[in-house]
Amino acid sequence: MSETSQATESRSYPPPEDLAAQANVGPEVYEEAARDRLAFWESAARRLTWEREWDTALDWTNPPFAKWFVGGKLNVAYNCLDRHVEAGHGDQVAYHWEGEPGDTRTLTYADLKDEVCRAANALLELGVQAGDRVAIYLPMIPEAVISMLACARIGAVHMVVFGGFSADALASRITDAGAQVVITADGGYRRGAPSALKPAVDDAVSRTEGVRHVLVVKRTEQDVEWSEGRDLWWHDVVTKQSAEHTCEFFDAEHPLYIMYTSGTTAKPKGILHTSGGYLTQVAYTHWATFDLKPDRDVYWTAADVGWVTGHSYIVYGPLANRATSVMYEGTPETPHRGRWFELIQKYGVTILYTAPTVIRTFMKWGEDIPAGFDLSSLRLLGSVGEPINPEAWSWYHQHVGGGRCPIVDTWWQTETGGHMINPLPGVTSLVPGSAQVPFPGISAKVVDDEGNELSDDSTGLLVLTEPWPSMLRTIWGDDDRYVDTYWSRFGNMYFAGDGAKKDADGNIWLLGRVDDVMNVSGHRISTTEVESSLVGHPTVAEAAVVGASDPTTGQGIVAFVILRGNAEDSGDELVQQLKTHVAKDIGPIAKPRQIMVVQELPKTRSGKIMRRLLRDIAENRELGDVTTLTDSSVMNMIKDKLPAAP
Ligand code: ATP
Ligand code: MG
């Protein structure tokens, strides 16, 4: 097995010739965008159907408050559904939906349009008007997509809260957004069992003001408490509606949705996205980054709609491009660890988009599992959410992609709305572990603390120097926090909060969030680099690294590792081996002070490690806010394993 990490990675994979020959976009897009960035985005916007064209592509007279496609009018749901049906594609499948228990639903574009119109009519009947906020707290069932599009259709602003979040998290988001209607279900299926949702809604709504109605989808048939007058069944209210609804066209800057960031670092921020620019960029990036061929591909973003990845690349991008998608309700290990691969085989998935955390879990389970399925339909793979360690990249490439599928590693954020830094599969020679180059029309730089652009190969901060169509417009209800969080550090540049390095070939390597960069005896060391090095060792499936305060070095490196399925925990001997491995790979300064073998790591719902909780543990502190953890028992498991602090 090869031992690779970010520090030593130097392989490069040119685009497969047949893919390059037929790719949706070739190298010319970089030139076009460089020649005239705004003209480039305008031509991307023309891929959509506008009721009225814009007068001005970008209004940046009041930075950092951008307006894109000023004066243009469109309906987002019309662009995702009606226009495809009108063009004769009503019978094309929009979603092959698969429930965790194995039940399925197939929704064509015509079906989906009808369902969305019914739901839109129902919301109107409940008094929802353009601009009102609607909270959506659903499992991964088609009604989640239907509800989002129904809101978009009538100009209501949706605010999806991940179905696994607590009543607390839901209540604070309902209050912050001022939602008047909540759409939920009795429950959903997770890990083979029904998991209730309605009780959390009852609890949350009782602690908030302003929610007039709770619309409930029947999914699991669990008993639910009922508040007469307030609560309504979806099958009573929506099903009886007409499937006719003539949509209204809204301003390009009409709010589309609020999405609270996962809260890996601090109090969740209500990121506001609007209509025209957002749909332009998610549709264009989805088409270009994934080389989507609507007549041939079966596309699968294996993520949750409660995460921005689900908004942009399960719902809006794919539907705007008339993709046929797979949507799956449950977890990868239910009822067996091959479930995802079984789905790829069953539906003939050609493009798979997922997160490194899942890939590392698959690595831990072993390559025999994917080997048991026919994955030959796959032609392209994607990654999102955190840097993909070269070792995980190689595993994904070989054991899922059969060595033939390019992997597009996409760097972006809830705030950016769509892809920002990533290779293009028909153009870029891939370098495992690097998200590589800014997307055409995007201006990204690596700068020092003063905002000066750095020479290649030095480590600094990632900034975006020009506004982009799908950028957040503000933090809901808090313009000051928007300016403060993203624009105050350098004044005229968007500060993403991530550390990065540019190599001599111009590839950008993301180094994790700046708050996670460690300072060991005056050296800045990125958690990502040390984690990648650990995962590059044949025994390690997953690693989380934090800097814990240290009396002599300022911070000491503490690592938590999960071993691969076939690796043996030889105790001290293994720990020594791993320490030596990192020291050799990156340098003695990066050698962890302490390494602990654990079974699980604390993660957010989007699969990101909550390093601040591990830092709490490493520094022997009370744990901070755990409301966005997938599984809070994980922290107890880790604490139990913990030796006394050094
Ligand atoms: P919060 O902002 O609330 O702390 P979050 O940043 O985890 O949460 P997201 O917007 O889902 O919420 O994630 C964006 C972040 O994820 C980026 O800033 C970056 O740190 C990381 N990220 C996403 N994709 C990649 C990628 N391909 N490579 C490296 N890092 C990535
Ligand atoms: Mg963030």
XYZ file of C-alpha atoms and ligand atoms in Angstrom:
678
model
C 0.000 0.000 0.000
C 1.319 3.415 -0.906
C 1.999 5.850 1.886
C 1.018 9.299 0.730
C -0.054 12.469 2.409
C -0.519 16.078 1.479
C 3.109 16.686 2.224
C 4.426 14.259 -0.365
C 1.673 14.088 -2.962
C 2.898 14.608 -6.509
C 0.842 12.368 -8.773
C -1.220 13.850 -11.567
C -4.068 12.312 -13.573
C -4.855 13.831 -16.985
C -8.496 13.822 -18.123
C -9.618 10.600 -19.850
C -9.476 11.267 -23.612
C -13.048 10.260 -24.413
C -14.390 12.406 -21.597
C -12.329 15.400 -22.705
C -13.474 14.970 -26.315
C -17.145 15.186 -25.338
C -16.942 17.372 -22.250
C -19.562 20.075 -21.715
C -16.793 22.597 -21.249
C -13.200 22.724 -22.447
C -10.213 24.941 -21.656
C -11.777 27.895 -23.492
C -14.060 28.661 -20.528
C -11.100 29.839 -18.482
C -10.090 32.207 -21.276
C -13.624 33.490 -21.785
C -14.068 34.167 -18.098
C -10.651 35.816 -17.848
C -11.443 38.078 -20.792
C -14.782 39.265 -19.377
C -15.955 37.830 -16.105
C -19.365 39.460 -16.155
C -20.066 38.477 -19.765
C -19.131 34.931 -18.809
C -21.687 34.873 -15.969
C -24.272 36.505 -18.178
C -23.942 33.717 -20.695
C -24.282 31.224 -17.830
C -27.450 33.059 -16.749
C -28.843 32.669 -20.266
C -28.957 28.922 -19.736
C -31.971 29.722 -17.539
C -35.368 30.950 -18.670
C -36.064 34.553 -17.705
C -39.383 36.263 -17.953
C -37.495 39.524 -18.255
C -33.785 39.890 -18.930
C -31.663 41.894 -16.536
C -30.467 45.419 -17.190
C -27.206 45.155 -15.283
C -25.208 41.989 -14.590
C -23.768 43.197 -11.309
C -24.462 46.111 -9.045
C -21.519 46.444 -6.654
C -22.021 50.066 -5.763
C -22.699 49.275 -2.132
C -20.138 46.603 -1.241
C -20.269 44.042 0.283
C -23.964 43.961 -0.633
C -24.120 42.569 -4.153
C -27.001 42.563 -6.593
C -26.799 40.275 -9.584
C -28.845 40.396 -12.775
C -30.556 43.566 -11.656
C -33.972 44.077 -13.187
C -34.238 40.445 -14.319
C -37.287 38.386 -13.423
C -37.612 34.631 -13.195
C -39.285 31.854 -11.258
C -36.856 29.331 -9.808
C -39.372 26.450 -9.710
C -40.427 27.155 -13.302
C -36.779 26.832 -14.304
C -36.444 23.556 -12.429
C -39.668 21.930 -13.667
C -42.147 23.584 -16.017
C -39.743 24.485 -18.755
C -38.540 20.892 -19.030
C -42.112 19.604 -19.155
C -43.000 22.230 -21.764
C -40.007 21.127 -23.838
C -41.374 17.564 -23.954
C -39.346 15.996 -21.130
C -42.243 15.411 -18.742
C -41.669 11.665 -18.752
C -38.032 11.901 -17.800
C -37.295 10.721 -14.266
C -36.299 13.545 -11.955
C -35.726 11.329 -8.915
C -35.339 7.659 -8.307
C -36.118 7.843 -4.629
C -35.250 4.985 -2.332
C -36.437 4.759 1.262
C -34.220 3.160 3.838
C -36.588 0.179 4.330
C -36.386 -0.469 0.579
C -39.622 1.217 -0.552
C -39.219 3.288 -3.691
C -40.851 6.159 -5.545
C -40.157 7.316 -9.057
C -40.953 10.938 -9.818
C -40.856 12.178 -13.381
C -40.537 15.867 -14.156
C -44.288 15.947 -14.867
C -45.071 14.215 -11.543
C -42.837 16.550 -9.642
C -44.316 19.622 -11.273
C -47.829 18.461 -10.314
C -46.797 17.746 -6.725
C -45.075 21.088 -6.412
C -48.113 22.919 -7.777
C -50.366 21.134 -5.266
C -48.061 22.018 -2.411
C -47.831 25.615 -3.648
C -51.620 25.853 -3.729
C -51.791 24.405 -0.222
C -49.301 26.925 1.135
C -51.281 29.738 -0.453
C -54.427 28.373 1.169
C -52.619 28.457 4.514
C -51.987 32.125 3.948
C -48.301 31.932 3.045
C -47.236 34.898 0.938
C -44.155 35.843 -1.012
C -41.367 36.707 1.415
C -42.805 34.669 4.317
C -40.522 32.093 5.863
C -41.365 28.403 5.942
C -39.353 25.970 8.060
C -38.824 22.495 6.608
C -37.861 19.737 9.025
C -38.198 16.518 7.075
C -36.372 13.276 6.444
C -34.871 12.654 2.996
C -38.218 12.001 1.332
C -39.543 13.560 -1.883
C -41.720 15.943 0.127
C -38.544 17.719 1.205
C -37.795 18.664 -2.402
C -41.467 19.302 -3.146
C -41.743 21.682 -0.187
C -38.629 23.605 -1.152
C -39.818 24.074 -4.721
C -43.364 24.934 -3.619
C -41.909 27.764 -1.539
C -39.731 28.903 -4.436
C -42.737 28.812 -6.722
C -44.749 31.252 -4.598
C -41.771 33.318 -3.507
C -41.771 32.110 0.100
C -38.349 31.719 1.713
C -37.555 28.203 2.855
C -35.389 27.379 5.779
C -34.517 23.703 5.885
C -33.382 22.340 9.225
C -31.623 19.013 9.193
C -33.976 16.261 10.394
C -31.439 15.060 12.940
C -31.125 18.357 14.766
C -32.646 18.747 18.194
C -35.741 20.695 19.229
C -33.337 23.338 20.578
C -31.625 23.830 17.265
C -34.986 23.928 15.487
C -36.497 26.422 17.942
C -33.635 28.881 17.675
C -33.732 28.735 13.872
C -37.531 29.155 13.730
C -37.232 32.190 15.974
C -34.306 33.713 14.138
C -35.957 33.282 10.737
C -39.443 34.199 11.957
C -41.024 31.161 10.314
C -44.821 30.963 10.277
C -45.299 27.479 8.920
C -43.328 24.321 9.679
C -43.404 21.341 7.336
C -42.430 18.093 9.011
C -43.246 14.361 9.163
C -44.236 11.925 11.862
C -40.742 10.508 11.456
C -38.173 9.054 9.106
C -36.095 5.903 8.941
C -32.558 5.855 10.274
C -30.410 2.803 10.881
C -33.295 0.452 10.357
C -35.747 2.040 12.761
C -38.339 4.794 12.609
C -37.070 7.926 14.222
C -39.655 10.476 15.358
C -39.607 14.094 14.197
C -42.949 15.491 15.270
C -42.168 15.577 19.036
C -39.193 17.854 18.391
C -41.416 20.170 16.349
C -44.048 20.247 19.110
C -41.359 21.077 21.629
C -39.715 23.704 19.426
C -42.967 25.390 18.399
C -44.126 25.584 22.030
C -41.042 27.667 22.738
C -41.431 30.049 19.827
C -43.965 32.563 18.669
C -45.509 33.061 15.283
C -45.883 29.515 13.953
C -49.464 29.292 12.718
C -49.415 25.882 11.093
C -47.523 22.626 11.177
C -47.975 20.546 8.057
C -47.230 16.874 8.731
C -46.274 14.217 6.169
C -47.120 10.664 7.146
C -44.000 8.580 6.661
C -43.481 6.128 9.527
C -47.052 5.896 10.907
C -45.760 6.640 14.390
C -48.273 8.055 16.872
C -48.160 11.814 17.054
C -49.573 14.403 19.408
C -51.979 16.690 17.620
C -52.690 20.349 18.170
C -56.125 20.977 16.636
C -56.244 23.927 14.318
C -52.477 24.266 14.170
C -51.504 20.818 12.885
C -52.574 19.587 9.468
C -51.853 16.384 7.615
C -50.132 16.799 4.260
C -52.417 14.150 2.740
C -55.482 16.160 3.825
C -54.308 19.564 2.777
C -51.985 19.038 -0.182
C -53.372 16.012 -1.964
C -56.769 17.566 -2.620
C -55.280 20.646 -4.334
C -55.314 21.292 -8.033
C -52.139 20.463 -9.940
C -52.531 23.720 -11.833
C -50.697 26.743 -10.586
C -49.624 29.641 -12.721
C -46.404 30.918 -11.327
C -45.497 34.467 -10.682
C -42.109 35.820 -11.691
C -39.896 37.373 -9.069
C -37.043 39.758 -9.042
C -33.604 38.180 -9.502
C -32.734 39.337 -5.986
C -35.881 37.913 -4.393
C -34.835 35.810 -1.354
C -34.896 32.075 -2.066
C -33.750 30.492 1.155
C -32.019 30.783 4.480
C -29.622 28.056 5.473
C -27.974 28.004 8.841
C -24.343 26.937 8.674
C -23.589 23.710 10.412
C -22.022 25.410 13.367
C -18.689 23.634 13.377
C -17.292 26.757 14.979
C -19.803 29.139 16.540
C -23.466 30.211 16.810
C -25.191 29.286 13.543
C -25.508 32.053 10.985
C -28.588 32.351 8.777
C -27.025 32.530 5.333
C -29.354 34.231 2.863
C -29.417 33.211 -0.787
C -31.434 34.897 -3.502
C -32.829 33.694 -6.830
C -31.232 34.619 -10.162
C -27.539 34.619 -9.337
C -27.833 31.584 -7.120
C -29.614 29.483 -9.722
C -27.235 30.663 -12.440
C -24.150 29.519 -10.589
C -25.466 26.259 -9.155
C -26.886 25.231 -12.525
C -23.762 26.172 -14.448
C -21.320 24.593 -11.976
C -23.408 21.434 -11.760
C -23.303 21.136 -15.543
C -19.620 21.980 -15.948
C -18.045 20.380 -12.868
C -19.905 17.113 -13.268
C -20.043 17.223 -17.079
C -23.706 16.423 -16.697
C -25.411 14.923 -19.747
C -29.150 15.149 -18.992
C -30.101 12.443 -21.501
C -27.593 9.869 -20.335
C -26.427 10.401 -16.792
C -27.839 9.095 -13.548
C -26.578 11.531 -10.981
C -26.345 10.995 -7.243
C -25.403 13.491 -4.578
C -25.275 11.234 -1.568
C -25.873 13.927 1.048
C -28.774 15.366 2.970
C -31.009 18.176 1.732
C -30.524 19.738 5.171
C -27.010 20.697 4.129
C -26.174 23.277 1.468
C -24.816 20.498 -0.734
C -28.332 19.102 -0.818
C -29.843 22.477 -1.743
C -27.439 23.220 -4.565
C -26.610 19.762 -5.874
C -29.581 17.532 -5.020
C -32.288 20.075 -5.735
C -31.564 23.300 -7.620
C -28.559 22.517 -9.846
C -29.667 19.064 -11.018
C -33.283 20.097 -11.612
C -32.327 23.271 -13.469
C -30.199 21.039 -15.721
C -32.914 18.395 -16.157
C -30.824 15.697 -14.488
C -32.098 12.288 -13.471
C -31.056 11.881 -9.851
C -31.020 9.233 -7.159
C -32.205 10.289 -3.716
C -31.746 7.999 -0.731
C -33.339 8.348 2.685
C -31.070 6.407 4.982
C -27.588 5.646 6.229
C -24.862 3.820 4.252
C -24.817 0.800 6.570
C -28.521 -0.050 6.537
C -29.402 -2.861 6.223
C -25.824 -3.704 5.202
C -22.561 -1.905 4.507
C -22.933 -2.312 0.777
C -26.172 -0.346 0.509
C -24.725 2.570 -1.451
C -22.938 0.291 -3.872
C -26.117 -1.696 -4.301
C -27.926 1.533 -5.207
C -25.243 2.481 -7.739
C -25.632 -0.948 -9.319
C -29.440 -0.872 -9.217
C -29.902 2.539 -10.814
C -26.785 2.537 -12.984
C -25.435 5.668 -11.312
C -22.886 7.418 -13.530
C -21.886 10.344 -11.290
C -21.462 10.106 -7.516
C -20.870 13.129 -5.282
C -20.127 12.638 -1.602
C -17.888 13.632 1.310
C -14.439 12.381 2.371
C -15.782 11.311 5.751
C -17.927 8.676 4.035
C -15.042 7.522 1.888
C -12.885 7.053 4.965
C -15.689 5.070 6.581
C -15.779 2.838 3.509
C -11.988 2.463 3.766
C -12.420 1.347 7.349
C -14.997 -1.240 6.310
C -12.688 -2.538 3.599
C -12.497 -2.773 -0.167
C -14.239 -6.151 -0.333
C -17.568 -4.383 0.086
C -17.519 -2.255 -3.094
C -15.844 -5.171 -4.890
C -19.024 -7.171 -4.370
C -21.069 -4.900 -6.675
C -21.065 -3.895 -10.306
C -19.949 -0.269 -10.277
C -19.058 -0.115 -13.959
C -21.732 2.499 -14.703
C -19.761 5.165 -12.809
C -17.847 7.635 -14.932
C -17.194 10.561 -12.596
C -16.786 11.040 -8.848
C -16.993 14.149 -6.699
C -15.945 15.133 -3.206
C -17.055 17.958 -0.921
C -17.006 19.086 2.684
C -13.382 18.974 3.719
C -10.021 18.362 2.127
C -9.863 14.843 0.755
C -6.692 13.184 1.940
C -4.658 11.785 -0.952
C -4.963 8.320 0.570
C -8.762 8.552 0.624
C -8.664 10.008 -2.889
C -6.715 6.989 -4.134
C -9.027 4.569 -2.409
C -12.083 6.256 -3.895
C -10.421 6.345 -7.315
C -9.440 2.703 -7.259
C -12.145 0.895 -5.311
C -15.193 2.921 -6.282
C -14.132 4.451 -9.575
C -12.332 1.370 -10.881
C -9.293 3.528 -11.654
C -11.113 5.124 -14.594
C -13.261 7.910 -13.103
C -11.896 11.408 -12.530
C -12.529 12.790 -9.041
C -13.562 16.416 -8.813
C -12.753 17.810 -5.384
C -14.979 20.838 -4.900
C -14.199 23.598 -2.415
C -17.112 25.833 -1.513
C -19.204 26.877 1.483
C -22.788 27.460 2.572
C -21.904 31.101 2.042
C -20.645 30.687 -1.519
C -23.765 28.771 -2.594
C -21.988 26.873 -5.355
C -18.613 25.486 -6.420
C -15.705 27.934 -6.212
C -12.453 26.005 -6.454
C -12.368 22.707 -8.281
C -10.943 20.939 -11.313
C -13.003 20.542 -14.499
C -13.095 16.877 -15.499
C -12.434 17.389 -19.218
C -9.716 19.965 -18.725
C -7.732 19.674 -15.514
C -5.025 17.129 -14.741
C -6.035 15.998 -11.280
C -3.738 16.253 -8.288
C -5.087 14.146 -5.414
C -5.700 16.170 -2.275
C -5.861 19.601 -3.907
C -9.077 21.344 -4.944
C -6.800 22.927 -7.568
C -8.017 26.017 -9.405
C -10.712 28.696 -9.103
C -13.770 27.952 -11.181
C -13.986 30.133 -14.315
C -15.315 33.537 -13.313
C -14.174 33.149 -9.698
C -11.282 35.111 -8.252
C -9.545 33.409 -5.337
C -6.178 34.227 -3.822
C -3.949 33.099 -1.001
C -2.806 36.082 1.074
C -0.858 36.827 4.238
C -2.296 38.404 7.387
C -2.104 41.856 5.775
C -3.883 40.759 2.624
C -0.828 40.670 0.362
C -0.860 37.913 -2.196
C 1.674 35.258 -1.301
C 4.293 33.732 -3.522
C 3.748 30.111 -4.400
C 4.299 27.439 -1.819
C 3.668 29.576 1.212
C 0.788 29.067 3.563
C -1.770 31.773 4.140
C -5.442 32.669 4.081
C -7.925 32.023 1.312
C -9.810 35.092 0.060
C -12.249 35.772 -2.751
C -11.489 39.060 -4.401
C -14.535 39.601 -6.617
C -18.252 39.066 -5.990
C -19.800 35.956 -7.560
C -23.433 35.246 -8.561
C -24.342 32.713 -5.870
C -22.666 34.552 -2.995
C -24.618 35.007 0.203
C -26.330 38.381 0.277
C -26.230 38.809 4.035
C -26.751 37.022 7.327
C -30.490 36.975 7.894
C -31.470 39.971 9.996
C -27.897 40.909 10.773
C -26.107 42.944 8.102
C -23.445 43.971 10.607
C -22.525 40.414 11.384
C -22.299 39.760 7.646
C -19.846 42.603 7.152
C -17.992 41.718 10.305
C -17.643 38.002 9.716
C -16.610 37.996 6.091
C -15.474 41.450 5.014
C -13.953 43.314 7.938
C -10.648 41.486 8.031
C -9.406 42.814 4.682
C -12.040 45.396 3.869
C -12.467 44.689 0.178
C -12.065 40.921 0.041
C -14.233 38.063 1.254
C -12.407 36.103 3.932
C -13.487 32.479 3.786
C -12.033 31.467 7.144
C -9.905 28.724 5.595
C -6.155 28.404 5.412
C -4.633 27.527 2.052
C -1.420 27.090 0.152
C -0.738 27.547 -3.545
C 1.844 25.258 -5.086
C 4.273 26.050 -7.893
C 1.789 24.758 -10.487
C -0.906 27.126 -9.258
C -2.917 24.461 -7.456
C -4.658 25.542 -4.273
C -4.459 23.199 -1.289
C -7.044 23.809 1.394
C -5.640 23.446 4.873
C -8.760 23.505 7.010
C -10.330 26.355 8.881
C -7.987 28.953 10.237
C -9.241 28.398 13.796
C -7.888 24.888 13.460
C -4.372 25.876 12.499
C -2.023 24.999 15.360
C 0.889 26.923 16.673
C 3.649 24.638 17.905
C 6.748 26.415 19.186
C 5.990 29.296 16.846
C 5.384 27.103 13.784
C 1.995 27.196 12.107
C 0.917 23.646 11.382
C -2.347 22.748 9.759
C -4.533 20.091 11.312
C -5.349 18.871 7.812
C -1.727 18.179 6.988
C -1.157 16.094 10.097
C -4.465 14.271 9.597
C -3.589 13.489 6.009
C -0.252 12.143 7.072
C -1.889 9.860 9.657
C -4.482 8.621 7.157
C -1.577 7.915 4.805
C -0.392 5.234 7.235
C -1.730 1.791 6.319
C -3.348 1.214 9.716
C -5.322 4.455 9.950
C -8.781 5.002 8.467
C -9.565 8.367 9.975
C -7.788 10.973 12.064
C -8.676 14.171 13.876
C -5.959 16.468 15.109
C -6.196 19.393 17.518
C -3.770 21.738 19.192
C -4.033 21.580 22.980
C -2.377 24.219 25.098
C 1.052 23.113 26.175
C 3.247 24.762 28.809
C 6.438 24.427 26.760
C 5.441 24.577 23.097
C 2.371 26.836 23.227
C 0.292 24.145 21.648
C 0.892 20.435 21.519
C -0.544 18.214 18.816
C -3.114 15.727 20.021
C -4.413 13.168 17.541
C -7.438 10.904 17.678
C -7.324 8.014 15.205
C -9.710 5.327 14.027
C -8.022 2.198 12.705
C -8.876 0.440 9.485
C -10.984 -2.723 9.656
C -8.008 -5.045 9.220
C -5.490 -3.171 11.384
C -4.464 -4.375 14.802
C -4.240 -2.060 17.783
C -0.829 -2.945 19.168
C -1.048 -0.173 21.752
C 2.133 1.776 22.480
C 3.986 0.216 19.631
C 1.449 1.482 17.112
C 1.367 4.926 18.701
C 5.162 5.162 18.415
C 5.003 4.040 14.796
C 2.442 6.679 13.972
C 4.408 9.431 15.693
C 7.529 8.472 13.751
C 5.530 8.308 10.538
C 4.274 11.881 10.928
C 7.705 13.164 11.947
C 9.217 11.588 8.827
C 6.410 12.714 6.571
C 6.053 16.359 7.583
C 8.898 17.057 10.001
C 9.723 16.499 13.665
C 7.827 19.668 14.646
C 4.583 18.046 13.509
C 5.050 14.934 15.624
C 1.942 14.495 17.797
C 2.427 14.792 21.543
C -0.322 12.291 22.137
C -2.209 9.831 19.926
C -5.380 8.100 21.011
C -7.061 5.220 19.239
C -10.847 5.715 19.337
C -13.889 4.055 17.777
C -15.742 7.171 16.654
C -15.197 10.885 16.196
C -17.648 13.685 16.976
C -19.151 14.887 13.717
C -21.701 17.335 12.477
C -24.496 16.150 10.258
C -22.535 17.071 7.192
C -19.832 14.717 8.431
C -17.354 17.285 9.651
C -15.272 16.646 12.705
C -16.067 19.060 15.528
C -12.509 19.750 16.522
C -13.499 22.289 19.142
C -15.067 19.447 21.186
C -11.910 17.383 20.867
C -9.960 20.443 21.946
C -12.224 20.680 24.995
C -11.360 17.069 25.750
C -7.661 17.450 25.097
C -7.596 20.459 27.413
C -9.791 18.819 30.043
C -12.624 21.345 29.768
C -16.379 21.123 29.980
C -17.779 20.395 26.533
C -19.214 23.326 24.577
C -22.425 23.324 22.558
C -23.164 19.812 21.258
C -26.569 20.443 19.639
C -25.307 19.898 16.106
C -23.538 16.601 16.821
C -24.782 13.497 15.023
C -24.432 11.372 18.098
C -23.616 12.892 21.455
C -22.749 9.554 23.066
C -19.576 9.618 20.988
C -18.094 12.182 23.340
C -18.574 9.909 26.355
C -16.947 7.036 24.515
C -13.919 9.167 23.807
C -13.734 10.587 27.322
C -13.786 7.092 28.792
C -10.712 6.176 26.775
C -8.832 9.242 27.798
C -5.724 8.874 29.929
C -5.079 11.535 32.546
C -3.926 14.777 30.973
C -0.156 14.962 30.585
P -19.602 26.765 10.167
O -19.274 27.787 9.136
O -20.944 26.955 10.766
O -18.539 26.594 11.183
P -18.961 24.786 8.128
O -17.949 25.757 7.641
O -18.500 23.409 8.434
O -19.727 25.351 9.397
P -20.075 24.453 5.464
O -20.444 25.739 4.820
O -20.911 23.262 5.156
O -20.124 24.661 7.030
O -18.623 24.068 5.048
C -17.723 24.900 4.382
C -16.313 24.592 4.827
O -16.006 23.217 4.580
C -15.242 25.336 4.085
O -15.025 26.606 4.640
C -14.041 24.417 4.260
O -13.456 24.580 5.530
C -14.652 23.057 4.184
N -14.636 22.489 2.821
C -15.707 22.256 2.034
N -15.336 21.656 0.893
C -14.005 21.506 0.932
C -13.026 20.945 0.043
N -13.354 20.391 -1.110
N -11.738 20.992 0.431
C -11.394 21.535 1.608
N -12.252 22.056 2.490
C -13.552 22.050 2.168
Mg -17.999 27.796 7.545
